[in-house]
Coordinates of C-alpha atoms in Angstrom, one line a residue:
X1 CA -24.6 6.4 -5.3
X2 CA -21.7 7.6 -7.4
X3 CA -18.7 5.9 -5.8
X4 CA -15.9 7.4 -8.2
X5 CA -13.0 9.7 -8.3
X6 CA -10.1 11.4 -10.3
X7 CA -8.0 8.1 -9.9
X8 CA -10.5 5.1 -11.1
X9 CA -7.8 2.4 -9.6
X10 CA -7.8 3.6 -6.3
X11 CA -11.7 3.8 -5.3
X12 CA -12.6 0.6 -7.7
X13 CA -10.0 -1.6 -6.5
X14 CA -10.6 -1.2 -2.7
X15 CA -13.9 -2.0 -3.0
X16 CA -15.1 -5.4 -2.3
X17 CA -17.4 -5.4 -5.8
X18 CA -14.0 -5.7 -8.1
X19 CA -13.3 -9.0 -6.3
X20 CA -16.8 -10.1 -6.7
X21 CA -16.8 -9.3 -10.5
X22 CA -13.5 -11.0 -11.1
X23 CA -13.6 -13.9 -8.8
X24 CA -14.1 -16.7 -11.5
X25 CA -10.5 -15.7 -13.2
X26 CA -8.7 -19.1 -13.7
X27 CA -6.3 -19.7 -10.7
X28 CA -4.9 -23.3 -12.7
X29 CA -4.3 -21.4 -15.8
X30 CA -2.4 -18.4 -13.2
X31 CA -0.3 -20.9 -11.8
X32 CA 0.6 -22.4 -15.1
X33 CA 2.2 -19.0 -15.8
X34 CA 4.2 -19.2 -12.8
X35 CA 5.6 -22.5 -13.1
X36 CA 6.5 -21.6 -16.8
X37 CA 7.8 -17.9 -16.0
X38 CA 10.2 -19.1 -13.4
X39 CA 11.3 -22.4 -14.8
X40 CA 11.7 -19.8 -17.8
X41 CA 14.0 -16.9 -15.8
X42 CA 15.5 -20.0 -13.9
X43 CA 15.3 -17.6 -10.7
X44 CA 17.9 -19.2 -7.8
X45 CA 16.4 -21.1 -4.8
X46 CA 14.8 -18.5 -2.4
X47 CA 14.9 -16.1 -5.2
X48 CA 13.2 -12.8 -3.8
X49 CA 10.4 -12.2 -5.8
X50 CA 8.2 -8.7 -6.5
X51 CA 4.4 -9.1 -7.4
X52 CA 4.0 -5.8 -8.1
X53 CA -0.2 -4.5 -8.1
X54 CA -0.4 -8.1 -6.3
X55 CA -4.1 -7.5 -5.6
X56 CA -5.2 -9.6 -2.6
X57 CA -2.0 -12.0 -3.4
X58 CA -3.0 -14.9 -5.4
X59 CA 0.1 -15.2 -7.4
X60 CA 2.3 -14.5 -4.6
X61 CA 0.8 -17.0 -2.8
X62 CA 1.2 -19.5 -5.3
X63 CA 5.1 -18.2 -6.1
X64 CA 5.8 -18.5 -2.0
X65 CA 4.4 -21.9 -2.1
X66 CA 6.9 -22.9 -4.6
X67 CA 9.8 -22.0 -2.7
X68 CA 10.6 -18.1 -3.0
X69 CA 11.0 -15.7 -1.0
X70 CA 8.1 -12.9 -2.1
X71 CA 6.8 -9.7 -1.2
X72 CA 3.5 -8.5 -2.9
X73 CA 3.0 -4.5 -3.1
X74 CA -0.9 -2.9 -3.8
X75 CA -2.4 0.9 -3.7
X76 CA -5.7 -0.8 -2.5
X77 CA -5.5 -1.3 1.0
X78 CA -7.9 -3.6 1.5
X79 CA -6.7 -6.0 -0.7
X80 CA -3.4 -5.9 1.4
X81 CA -5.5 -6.4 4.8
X82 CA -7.2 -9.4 3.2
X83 CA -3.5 -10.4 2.1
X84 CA -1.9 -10.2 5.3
X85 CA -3.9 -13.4 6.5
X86 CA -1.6 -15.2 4.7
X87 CA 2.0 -14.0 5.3
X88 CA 4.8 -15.9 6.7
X89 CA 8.5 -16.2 7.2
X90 CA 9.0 -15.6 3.9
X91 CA 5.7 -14.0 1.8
X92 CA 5.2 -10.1 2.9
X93 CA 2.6 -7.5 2.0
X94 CA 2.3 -3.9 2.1
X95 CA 0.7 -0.7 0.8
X96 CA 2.5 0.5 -2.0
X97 CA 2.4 3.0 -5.1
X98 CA 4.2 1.4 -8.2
X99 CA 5.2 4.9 -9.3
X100 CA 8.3 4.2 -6.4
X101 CA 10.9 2.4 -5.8
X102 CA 11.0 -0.1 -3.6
X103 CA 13.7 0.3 -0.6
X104 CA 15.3 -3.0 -2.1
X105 CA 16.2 -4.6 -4.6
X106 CA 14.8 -7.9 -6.3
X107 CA 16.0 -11.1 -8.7
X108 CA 12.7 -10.5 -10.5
X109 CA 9.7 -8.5 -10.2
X110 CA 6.5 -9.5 -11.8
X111 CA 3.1 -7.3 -13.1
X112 CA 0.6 -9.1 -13.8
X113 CA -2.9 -9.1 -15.3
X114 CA -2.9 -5.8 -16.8
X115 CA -2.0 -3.8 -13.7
X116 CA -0.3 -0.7 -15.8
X117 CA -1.3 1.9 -18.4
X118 CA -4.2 3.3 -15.5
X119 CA -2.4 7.0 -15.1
X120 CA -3.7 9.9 -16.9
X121 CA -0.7 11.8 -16.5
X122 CA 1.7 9.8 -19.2
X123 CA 5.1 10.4 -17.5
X124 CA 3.6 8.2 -14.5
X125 CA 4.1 5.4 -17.2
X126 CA 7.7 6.4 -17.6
X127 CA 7.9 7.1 -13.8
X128 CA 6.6 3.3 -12.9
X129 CA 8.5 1.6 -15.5
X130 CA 12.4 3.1 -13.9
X131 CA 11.0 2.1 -10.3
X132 CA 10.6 -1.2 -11.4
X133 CA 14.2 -1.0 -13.0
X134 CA 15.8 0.6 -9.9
X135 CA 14.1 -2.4 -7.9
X136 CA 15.9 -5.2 -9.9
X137 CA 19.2 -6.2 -8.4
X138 CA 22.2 -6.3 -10.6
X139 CA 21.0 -9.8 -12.0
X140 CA 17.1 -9.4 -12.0
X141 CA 14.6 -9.5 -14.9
X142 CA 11.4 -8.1 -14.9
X143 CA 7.9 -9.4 -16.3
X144 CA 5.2 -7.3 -17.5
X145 CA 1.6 -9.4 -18.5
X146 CA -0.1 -7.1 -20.4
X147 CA -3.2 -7.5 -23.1
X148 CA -2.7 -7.5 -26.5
X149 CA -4.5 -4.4 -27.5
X150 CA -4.1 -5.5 -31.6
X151 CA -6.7 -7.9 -30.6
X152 CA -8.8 -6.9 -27.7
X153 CA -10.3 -3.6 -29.7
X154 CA -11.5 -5.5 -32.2
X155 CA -13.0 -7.9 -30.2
X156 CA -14.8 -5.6 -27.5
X157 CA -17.9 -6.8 -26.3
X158 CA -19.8 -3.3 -26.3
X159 CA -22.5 -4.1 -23.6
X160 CA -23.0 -7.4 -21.8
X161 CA -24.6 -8.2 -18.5
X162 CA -22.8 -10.7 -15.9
X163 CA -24.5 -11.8 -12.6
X164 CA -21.9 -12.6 -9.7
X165 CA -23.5 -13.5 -6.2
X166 CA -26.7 -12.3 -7.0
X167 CA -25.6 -9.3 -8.2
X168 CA -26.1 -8.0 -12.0
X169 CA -23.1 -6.2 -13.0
X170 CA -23.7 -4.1 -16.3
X171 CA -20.8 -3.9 -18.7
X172 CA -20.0 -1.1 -21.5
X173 CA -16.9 -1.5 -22.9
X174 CA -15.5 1.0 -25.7
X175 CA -12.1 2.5 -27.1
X176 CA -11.6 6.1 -26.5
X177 CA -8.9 8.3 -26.9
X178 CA -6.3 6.3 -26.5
X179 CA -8.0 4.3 -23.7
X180 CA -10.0 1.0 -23.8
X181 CA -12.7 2.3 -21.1
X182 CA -15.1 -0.3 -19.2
X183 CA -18.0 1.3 -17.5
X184 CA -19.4 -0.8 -14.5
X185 CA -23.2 -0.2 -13.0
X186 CA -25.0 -2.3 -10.1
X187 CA -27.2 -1.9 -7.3
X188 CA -26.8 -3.9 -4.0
X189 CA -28.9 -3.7 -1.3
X190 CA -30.6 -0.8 -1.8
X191 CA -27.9 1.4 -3.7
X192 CA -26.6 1.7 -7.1
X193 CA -22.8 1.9 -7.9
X194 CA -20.7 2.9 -10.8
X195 CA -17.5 2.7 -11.6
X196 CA -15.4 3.2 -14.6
X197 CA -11.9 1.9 -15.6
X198 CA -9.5 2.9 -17.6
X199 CA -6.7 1.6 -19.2
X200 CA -4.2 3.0 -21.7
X201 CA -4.1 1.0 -25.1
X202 CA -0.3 0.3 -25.1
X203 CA 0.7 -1.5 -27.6
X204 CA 4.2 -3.2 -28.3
X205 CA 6.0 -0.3 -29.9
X206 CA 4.7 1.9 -27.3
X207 CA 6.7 -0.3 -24.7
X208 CA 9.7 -0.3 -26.7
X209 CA 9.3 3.4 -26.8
X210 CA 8.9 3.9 -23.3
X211 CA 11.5 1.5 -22.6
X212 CA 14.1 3.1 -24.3
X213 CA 13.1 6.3 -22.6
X214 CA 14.1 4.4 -19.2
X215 CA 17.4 3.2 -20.2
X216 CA 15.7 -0.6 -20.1
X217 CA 16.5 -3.7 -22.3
X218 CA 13.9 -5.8 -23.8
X219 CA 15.0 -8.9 -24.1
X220 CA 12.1 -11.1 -24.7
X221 CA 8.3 -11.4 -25.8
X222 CA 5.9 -13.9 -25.5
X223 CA 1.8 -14.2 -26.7
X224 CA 0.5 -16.4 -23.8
X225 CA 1.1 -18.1 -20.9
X226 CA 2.3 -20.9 -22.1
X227 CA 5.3 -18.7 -23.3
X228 CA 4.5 -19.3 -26.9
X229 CA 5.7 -16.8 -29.6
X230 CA 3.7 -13.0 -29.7
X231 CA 1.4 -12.5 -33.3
X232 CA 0.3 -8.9 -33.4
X233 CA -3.2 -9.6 -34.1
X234 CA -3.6 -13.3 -32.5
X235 CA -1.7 -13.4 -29.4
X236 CA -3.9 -13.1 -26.0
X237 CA -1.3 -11.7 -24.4
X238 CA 1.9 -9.3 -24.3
X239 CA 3.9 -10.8 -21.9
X240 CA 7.8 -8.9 -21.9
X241 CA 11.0 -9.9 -20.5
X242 CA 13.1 -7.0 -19.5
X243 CA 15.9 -5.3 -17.3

């Protein structure tokens, strides 16, 4: 059973495999980069916070718990209907494309875990980077976590086989045209499944590139999550600061 389409993100990410596959990511280490990203932006009490591509809401959950007031925005929406359960007063979720604007405005809005660089058409990178301008209030900063591309390519494991609730997930990664590509195959219960994502191998000068394009300031860069300094071809992360 092929279960793919034109836009990889929106058919993988709905499905309840991609939480299966990723469900042993490290939620301490997560909320590590929370308390050091916001102690960092020193956001205001009840600061209003964007997780944008929040996924089912993990670090808005944890960012809500510390006091702020967040709303968490996903295409996939099943991963906003398992959200929902936990909103309150002051922690929100809803169906959204990052390519928009949101209808107000924010003291900081946060991307995390990769969640850009999916769009074939490259002016959606352009297009989602002024939405997340227009969305910052007059004092906001945004944060983008993405990978470090310098040293994911060369360490690509090619083909590797993970097993996740009984269910063998088989993994080819590679570097294609511009794209580090992952090609996912299973079979559960009776069917088989594949899925491919796709993500654009953005590296640092291709931010500041596309930045500059979108009338946005960079104003810091970090390697980890511990907010230590960015090396090109050590760093496990490209975490940037920018308005």
């Amino acid at each position: 059973m092929q279960k793919e389409s034109t836009n990889w993100y929106a058919s993988w990410f709905d499905t309840s495999y991609y939480h299966t596959l990723y469900k042993d990511r490290d939620h301490e280490e997560a909320q590590l980069f929370m308390d050091n990203l916001t102690q960092y932006l020193n956001l205001p009490e009840e600061a209003k916070i964007l997780d944008l591509a929040c996924g089912k809401g993990r670090h808005s959950i944890y960012l809500n718990q510390l006091g702020y007031d967040v709303t968490g925005v996903d295409l996939s929406a099943n991963s906003i209907k398992d959200a929902k359960k936990h909103e309150n007063d002051k922690l929100h979720f809803d169906v959204h494309d990052m390519r928009q604007p949101l209808p107000q405005q924010y003291d900081a809005i946060f991307n995390l875990f990769t969640s850009f660089g999916y769009f074939n058409d490259e002016s959606d990178n352009v297009k989602t980077l002024k939405a997340i301008r227009d969305s910052l209030n007059e004092y906001g900063f945004a944060v983008m976590d993405f990978m470090n591309v310098d040293k994911v390519i060369p360490n690509l494991i090619p083909e590797e086989t993970k097993t996740v609730d009984g269910i063998e997930f088989h993994l080819k990664r590679r570097y294609e045209d511009g794209f580090i590509i992952k090609d996912i195959a299973f079979d559960d219960q009776g069917q088989h499944y594949e899925f491919t994502e796709r993500v654009r191998a953005f590296r640092l000068e291709d931010f500041e590139k596309m930045m500059e394009e979108s009338d946005i300031n960079l104003l810091d860069i970090f390697g980890d999550y511990r907010l230590k300094k960015f090396y090109k071809g050590e760093s496990e992360r490209l975490i940037m600061i920018f308005k």
